[in-house]
Amino acid sequence: PFTVSLEDKIDLLLAADGPLASRTKSLRSSVARNQTEQDRLEARVAVIEARLNKQYSALDTTLSKINAQNASLTQSIAAWTASLSRK
């Protein structure tokens, strides 16, 4: 009686439409949804990374131009100051 009852319960748990199969199906569905969401997030991160790299490159170019202008202006001011001190 007890073994039969236990066997029946195990059979119910392991049945194709039993709780174990249902839980397994649910977990597999969750894994698939998580993978889809992860793929979506990775695509978003790639787009953001590309945008930030482009912005950084533009900023770096602008900073180089500003530094060149600064050097030129410093040189011009030094030359102007030197010419004033000779007078």
mmCIF file of N, CA and C in Angstrom:
data_model
loop_
_atom_site.group_PDB
_atom_site.id
_atom_site.type_symbol
_atom_site.label_atom_id
_atom_site.label_comp_id
_atom_site.label_asym_id
_atom_site.label_seq_id
_atom_site.Cartn_x
_atom_site.Cartn_y
_atom_site.Cartn_z
ATOM 1 N N PRO A 1 0.803 -1.188 0.000
ATOM 2 C CA PRO A 1 0.000 0.000 0.000
ATOM 3 C C PRO A 1 0.856 1.266 0.000
ATOM 4 N N PHE A 2 1.817 1.344 0.908
ATOM 5 C CA PHE A 2 2.652 2.555 0.923
ATOM 6 C C PHE A 2 3.497 2.646 -0.334
ATOM 7 N N THR A 3 4.091 1.528 -0.782
ATOM 8 C CA THR A 3 4.915 1.540 -1.984
ATOM 9 C C THR A 3 4.086 1.820 -3.215
ATOM 10 N N VAL A 4 2.909 1.322 -3.263
ATOM 11 C CA VAL A 4 2.029 1.590 -4.400
ATOM 12 C C VAL A 4 1.681 3.070 -4.426
ATOM 13 N N SER A 5 1.373 3.611 -3.286
ATOM 14 C CA SER A 5 1.030 5.011 -3.196
ATOM 15 C C SER A 5 2.224 5.883 -3.603
ATOM 16 N N LEU A 6 3.399 5.511 -3.148
ATOM 17 C CA LEU A 6 4.600 6.255 -3.501
ATOM 18 C C LEU A 6 4.886 6.146 -4.992
ATOM 19 N N GLU A 7 4.727 4.948 -5.540
ATOM 20 C CA GLU A 7 4.927 4.757 -6.985
ATOM 21 C C GLU A 7 3.932 5.590 -7.781
ATOM 22 N N ASP A 8 2.693 5.628 -7.331
ATOM 23 C CA ASP A 8 1.674 6.438 -8.015
ATOM 24 C C ASP A 8 2.039 7.929 -7.980
ATOM 25 N N LYS A 9 2.533 8.375 -6.839
ATOM 26 C CA LYS A 9 2.913 9.787 -6.719
ATOM 27 C C LYS A 9 4.108 10.112 -7.609
ATOM 28 N N ILE A 10 5.068 9.201 -7.659
ATOM 29 C CA ILE A 10 6.225 9.408 -8.535
ATOM 30 C C ILE A 10 5.790 9.419 -9.989
ATOM 31 N N ASP A 11 4.897 8.506 -10.352
ATOM 32 C CA ASP A 11 4.374 8.473 -11.726
ATOM 33 C C ASP A 11 3.669 9.783 -12.072
ATOM 34 N N LEU A 12 2.902 10.308 -11.124
ATOM 35 C CA LEU A 12 2.217 11.583 -11.359
ATOM 36 C C LEU A 12 3.223 12.725 -11.537
ATOM 37 N N LEU A 13 4.260 12.728 -10.708
ATOM 38 C CA LEU A 13 5.276 13.774 -10.815
ATOM 39 C C LEU A 13 6.013 13.719 -12.150
ATOM 40 N N LEU A 14 6.288 12.503 -12.621
ATOM 41 C CA LEU A 14 7.079 12.326 -13.832
ATOM 42 C C LEU A 14 6.242 12.242 -15.104
ATOM 43 N N ALA A 15 4.946 12.296 -14.988
ATOM 44 C CA ALA A 15 4.071 12.205 -16.165
ATOM 45 C C ALA A 15 4.326 13.365 -17.111
ATOM 46 N N ALA A 16 4.031 13.152 -18.378
ATOM 47 C CA ALA A 16 4.271 14.172 -19.411
ATOM 48 C C ALA A 16 3.532 15.466 -19.113
ATOM 49 N N ASP A 17 2.391 15.383 -18.440
ATOM 50 C CA ASP A 17 1.638 16.592 -18.082
ATOM 51 C C ASP A 17 1.700 16.860 -16.582
ATOM 52 N N GLY A 18 2.682 16.263 -15.910
ATOM 53 C CA GLY A 18 2.815 16.412 -14.463
ATOM 54 C C GLY A 18 3.543 17.682 -14.081
ATOM 55 N N PRO A 19 3.654 17.932 -12.793
ATOM 56 C CA PRO A 19 4.283 19.158 -12.292
ATOM 57 C C PRO A 19 5.755 19.299 -12.699
ATOM 58 N N LEU A 20 6.467 18.205 -12.738
ATOM 59 C CA LEU A 20 7.882 18.279 -13.105
ATOM 60 C C LEU A 20 8.053 18.698 -14.563
ATOM 61 N N ALA A 21 7.259 18.098 -15.444
ATOM 62 C CA ALA A 21 7.314 18.460 -16.863
ATOM 63 C C ALA A 21 6.867 19.905 -17.062
ATOM 64 N N SER A 22 5.838 20.284 -16.333
ATOM 65 C CA SER A 22 5.335 21.654 -16.437
ATOM 66 C C SER A 22 6.397 22.654 -15.967
ATOM 67 N N ARG A 23 7.038 22.333 -14.854
ATOM 68 C CA ARG A 23 8.075 23.231 -14.321
ATOM 69 C C ARG A 23 9.269 23.295 -15.269
ATOM 70 N N THR A 24 9.648 22.161 -15.828
ATOM 71 C CA THR A 24 10.755 22.126 -16.788
ATOM 72 C C THR A 24 10.440 22.988 -18.007
ATOM 73 N N LYS A 25 9.207 22.861 -18.503
ATOM 74 C CA LYS A 25 8.778 23.664 -19.664
ATOM 75 C C LYS A 25 8.810 25.154 -19.317
ATOM 76 N N SER A 26 8.354 25.495 -18.125
ATOM 77 C CA SER A 26 8.341 26.891 -17.687
ATOM 78 C C SER A 26 9.765 27.442 -17.576
ATOM 79 N N LEU A 27 10.664 26.648 -17.004
ATOM 80 C CA LEU A 27 12.049 27.091 -16.873
ATOM 81 C C LEU A 27 12.718 27.253 -18.230
ATOM 82 N N ARG A 28 12.449 26.348 -19.144
ATOM 83 C CA ARG A 28 13.023 26.475 -20.488
ATOM 84 C C ARG A 28 12.491 27.722 -21.192
ATOM 85 N N SER A 29 11.224 28.015 -20.975
ATOM 86 C CA SER A 29 10.641 29.228 -21.546
ATOM 87 C C SER A 29 11.302 30.474 -20.960
ATOM 88 N N SER A 30 11.553 30.461 -19.651
ATOM 89 C CA SER A 30 12.230 31.590 -19.001
ATOM 90 C C SER A 30 13.645 31.770 -19.548
ATOM 91 N N VAL A 31 14.350 30.684 -19.749
ATOM 92 C CA VAL A 31 15.708 30.748 -20.299
ATOM 93 C C VAL A 31 15.672 31.355 -21.699
ATOM 94 N N ALA A 32 14.712 30.929 -22.515
ATOM 95 C CA ALA A 32 14.589 31.470 -23.874
ATOM 96 C C ALA A 32 14.287 32.968 -23.834
ATOM 97 N N ARG A 33 13.377 33.394 -22.945
ATOM 98 C CA ARG A 33 13.056 34.825 -22.815
ATOM 99 C C ARG A 33 14.271 35.612 -22.346
ATOM 100 N N ASN A 34 14.986 35.046 -21.389
ATOM 101 C CA ASN A 34 16.188 35.720 -20.887
ATOM 102 C C ASN A 34 17.237 35.860 -21.983
ATOM 103 N N GLN A 35 17.394 34.833 -22.798
ATOM 104 C CA GLN A 35 18.365 34.890 -23.889
ATOM 105 C C GLN A 35 17.974 35.963 -24.905
ATOM 106 N N THR A 36 16.679 36.029 -25.212
ATOM 107 C CA THR A 36 16.192 37.049 -26.141
ATOM 108 C C THR A 36 16.453 38.448 -25.581
ATOM 109 N N GLU A 37 16.169 38.617 -24.303
ATOM 110 C CA GLU A 37 16.397 39.925 -23.664
ATOM 111 C C GLU A 37 17.888 40.252 -23.628
ATOM 112 N N GLN A 38 18.710 39.268 -23.352
ATOM 113 C CA GLN A 38 20.155 39.490 -23.338
ATOM 114 C C GLN A 38 20.647 39.893 -24.722
ATOM 115 N N ASP A 39 20.149 39.229 -25.766
ATOM 116 C CA ASP A 39 20.534 39.583 -27.133
ATOM 117 C C ASP A 39 20.129 41.022 -27.454
ATOM 118 N N ARG A 40 18.923 41.404 -27.020
ATOM 119 C CA ARG A 40 18.446 42.772 -27.242
ATOM 120 C C ARG A 40 19.337 43.785 -26.529
ATOM 121 N N LEU A 41 19.683 43.491 -25.283
ATOM 122 C CA LEU A 41 20.533 44.402 -24.521
ATOM 123 C C LEU A 41 21.932 44.501 -25.121
ATOM 124 N N GLU A 42 22.460 43.389 -25.582
ATOM 125 C CA GLU A 42 23.787 43.421 -26.210
ATOM 126 C C GLU A 42 23.769 44.270 -27.480
ATOM 127 N N ALA A 43 22.678 44.191 -28.230
ATOM 128 C CA ALA A 43 22.556 45.022 -29.434
ATOM 129 C C ALA A 43 22.496 46.505 -29.047
ATOM 130 N N ARG A 44 21.735 46.822 -27.990
ATOM 131 C CA ARG A 44 21.655 48.211 -27.519
ATOM 132 C C ARG A 44 23.008 48.718 -27.049
ATOM 133 N N VAL A 45 23.722 47.884 -26.319
ATOM 134 C CA VAL A 45 25.047 48.266 -25.825
ATOM 135 C C VAL A 45 25.991 48.518 -26.995
ATOM 136 N N ALA A 46 25.906 47.693 -28.028
ATOM 137 C CA ALA A 46 26.774 47.880 -29.199
ATOM 138 C C ALA A 46 26.483 49.222 -29.875
ATOM 139 N N VAL A 47 25.208 49.584 -29.979
ATOM 140 C CA VAL A 47 24.834 50.866 -30.593
ATOM 141 C C VAL A 47 25.340 52.029 -29.735
ATOM 142 N N ILE A 48 25.151 51.918 -28.431
ATOM 143 C CA ILE A 48 25.610 52.975 -27.525
ATOM 144 C C ILE A 48 27.131 53.085 -27.570
ATOM 145 N N GLU A 49 27.805 51.946 -27.588
ATOM 146 C CA GLU A 49 29.275 51.956 -27.651
ATOM 147 C C GLU A 49 29.762 52.627 -28.928
ATOM 148 N N ALA A 50 29.123 52.325 -30.055
ATOM 149 C CA ALA A 50 29.514 52.948 -31.329
ATOM 150 C C ALA A 50 29.298 54.460 -31.270
ATOM 151 N N ARG A 51 28.159 54.877 -30.697
ATOM 152 C CA ARG A 51 27.869 56.318 -30.581
ATOM 153 C C ARG A 51 28.902 57.001 -29.690
ATOM 154 N N LEU A 52 29.230 56.392 -28.562
ATOM 155 C CA LEU A 52 30.210 56.990 -27.650
ATOM 156 C C LEU A 52 31.597 57.043 -28.283
ATOM 157 N N ASN A 53 31.969 56.013 -29.017
ATOM 158 C CA ASN A 53 33.268 56.036 -29.709
ATOM 159 C C ASN A 53 33.322 57.167 -30.732
ATOM 160 N N LYS A 54 32.217 57.373 -31.443
ATOM 161 C CA LYS A 54 32.152 58.451 -32.431
ATOM 162 C C LYS A 54 32.258 59.813 -31.732
ATOM 163 N N GLN A 55 31.532 59.966 -30.618
ATOM 164 C CA GLN A 55 31.586 61.217 -29.864
ATOM 165 C C GLN A 55 32.987 61.455 -29.292
ATOM 166 N N TYR A 56 33.611 60.410 -28.790
ATOM 167 C CA TYR A 56 34.962 60.543 -28.249
ATOM 168 C C TYR A 56 35.937 60.966 -29.338
ATOM 169 N N SER A 57 35.797 60.365 -30.502
ATOM 170 C CA SER A 57 36.680 60.707 -31.615
ATOM 171 C C SER A 57 36.508 62.173 -32.005
ATOM 172 N N ALA A 58 35.262 62.624 -32.080
ATOM 173 C CA ALA A 58 34.994 64.029 -32.415
ATOM 174 C C ALA A 58 35.561 64.955 -31.331
ATOM 175 N N LEU A 59 35.393 64.569 -30.071
ATOM 176 C CA LEU A 59 35.921 65.364 -28.969
ATOM 177 C C LEU A 59 37.445 65.418 -29.025
ATOM 178 N N ASP A 60 38.059 64.292 -29.309
ATOM 179 C CA ASP A 60 39.517 64.234 -29.399
ATOM 180 C C ASP A 60 40.023 65.130 -30.529
ATOM 181 N N THR A 61 39.340 65.109 -31.669
ATOM 182 C CA THR A 61 39.712 65.966 -32.797
ATOM 183 C C THR A 61 39.575 67.442 -32.414
ATOM 184 N N THR A 62 38.465 67.801 -31.777
ATOM 185 C CA THR A 62 38.245 69.184 -31.356
ATOM 186 C C THR A 62 39.296 69.620 -30.340
ATOM 187 N N LEU A 63 39.608 68.747 -29.405
ATOM 188 C CA LEU A 63 40.617 69.074 -28.403
ATOM 189 C C LEU A 63 41.988 69.274 -29.044
ATOM 190 N N SER A 64 42.314 68.482 -30.037
ATOM 191 C CA SER A 64 43.582 68.656 -30.751
ATOM 192 C C SER A 64 43.628 70.011 -31.446
ATOM 193 N N LYS A 65 42.528 70.414 -32.063
ATOM 194 C CA LYS A 65 42.464 71.723 -32.727
ATOM 195 C C LYS A 65 42.615 72.853 -31.710
ATOM 196 N N ILE A 66 41.944 72.712 -30.572
ATOM 197 C CA ILE A 66 42.037 73.739 -29.530
ATOM 198 C C ILE A 66 43.467 73.834 -29.011
ATOM 199 N N ASN A 67 44.109 72.708 -28.799
ATOM 200 C CA ASN A 67 45.508 72.724 -28.332
ATOM 201 C C ASN A 67 46.429 73.371 -29.363
ATOM 202 N N ALA A 68 46.181 73.119 -30.642
ATOM 203 C CA ALA A 68 46.995 73.738 -31.695
ATOM 204 C C ALA A 68 46.775 75.252 -31.709
ATOM 205 N N GLN A 69 45.506 75.676 -31.572
ATOM 206 C CA GLN A 69 45.211 77.108 -31.516
ATOM 207 C C GLN A 69 45.847 77.743 -30.285
ATOM 208 N N ASN A 70 45.815 77.036 -29.162
ATOM 209 C CA ASN A 70 46.421 77.537 -27.940
ATOM 210 C C ASN A 70 47.928 77.726 -28.130
ATOM 211 N N ALA A 71 48.585 76.756 -28.739
ATOM 212 C CA ALA A 71 50.032 76.853 -28.971
ATOM 213 C C ALA A 71 50.345 78.021 -29.896
ATOM 214 N N SER A 72 49.536 78.169 -30.934
ATOM 215 C CA SER A 72 49.752 79.264 -31.882
ATOM 216 C C SER A 72 49.540 80.614 -31.198
ATOM 217 N N LEU A 73 48.477 80.708 -30.416
ATOM 218 C CA LEU A 73 48.182 81.955 -29.712
ATOM 219 C C LEU A 73 49.271 82.277 -28.690
ATOM 220 N N THR A 74 49.739 81.274 -27.971
ATOM 221 C CA THR A 74 50.826 81.467 -27.000
ATOM 222 C C THR A 74 52.077 81.962 -27.704
ATOM 223 N N GLN A 75 52.368 81.381 -28.853
ATOM 224 C CA GLN A 75 53.547 81.801 -29.621
ATOM 225 C C GLN A 75 53.381 83.236 -30.118
ATOM 226 N N SER A 76 52.204 83.586 -30.588
ATOM 227 C CA SER A 76 51.951 84.951 -31.068
ATOM 228 C C SER A 76 52.066 85.957 -29.933
ATOM 229 N N ILE A 77 51.518 85.620 -28.778
ATOM 230 C CA ILE A 77 51.593 86.534 -27.630
ATOM 231 C C ILE A 77 53.054 86.698 -27.188
ATOM 232 N N ALA A 78 53.802 85.611 -27.184
ATOM 233 C CA ALA A 78 55.224 85.695 -26.799
ATOM 234 C C ALA A 78 55.986 86.578 -27.779
ATOM 235 N N ALA A 79 55.701 86.434 -29.064
ATOM 236 C CA ALA A 79 56.383 87.258 -30.072
ATOM 237 C C ALA A 79 55.979 88.718 -29.916
ATOM 238 N N TRP A 80 54.716 88.983 -29.687
ATOM 239 C CA TRP A 80 54.219 90.358 -29.506
ATOM 240 C C TRP A 80 54.846 90.981 -28.259
ATOM 241 N N THR A 81 54.895 90.205 -27.148
ATOM 242 C CA THR A 81 55.506 90.706 -25.914
ATOM 243 C C THR A 81 56.987 91.005 -26.122
ATOM 244 N N ALA A 82 57.671 90.155 -26.851
ATOM 245 C CA ALA A 82 59.102 90.353 -27.129
ATOM 246 C C ALA A 82 59.312 91.598 -27.966
ATOM 247 N N SER A 83 58.421 91.833 -28.928
ATOM 248 C CA SER A 83 58.585 93.021 -29.776
ATOM 249 C C SER A 83 58.301 94.296 -28.979
ATOM 250 N N LEU A 84 57.401 94.243 -28.009
ATOM 251 C CA LEU A 84 57.113 95.423 -27.173
ATOM 252 C C LEU A 84 58.281 95.726 -26.247
ATOM 253 N N SER A 85 58.933 94.696 -25.758
ATOM 254 C CA SER A 85 60.034 94.936 -24.811
ATOM 255 C C SER A 85 61.271 95.471 -25.524
ATOM 256 N N ARG A 86 61.369 95.307 -26.836
ATOM 257 C CA ARG A 86 62.519 95.850 -27.589
ATOM 258 C C ARG A 86 62.344 97.357 -27.842
ATOM 259 N N LYS A 87 61.173 97.839 -27.703
ATOM 260 C CA LYS A 87 60.926 99.264 -28.037
ATOM 261 C C LYS A 87 61.255 100.165 -26.899
#
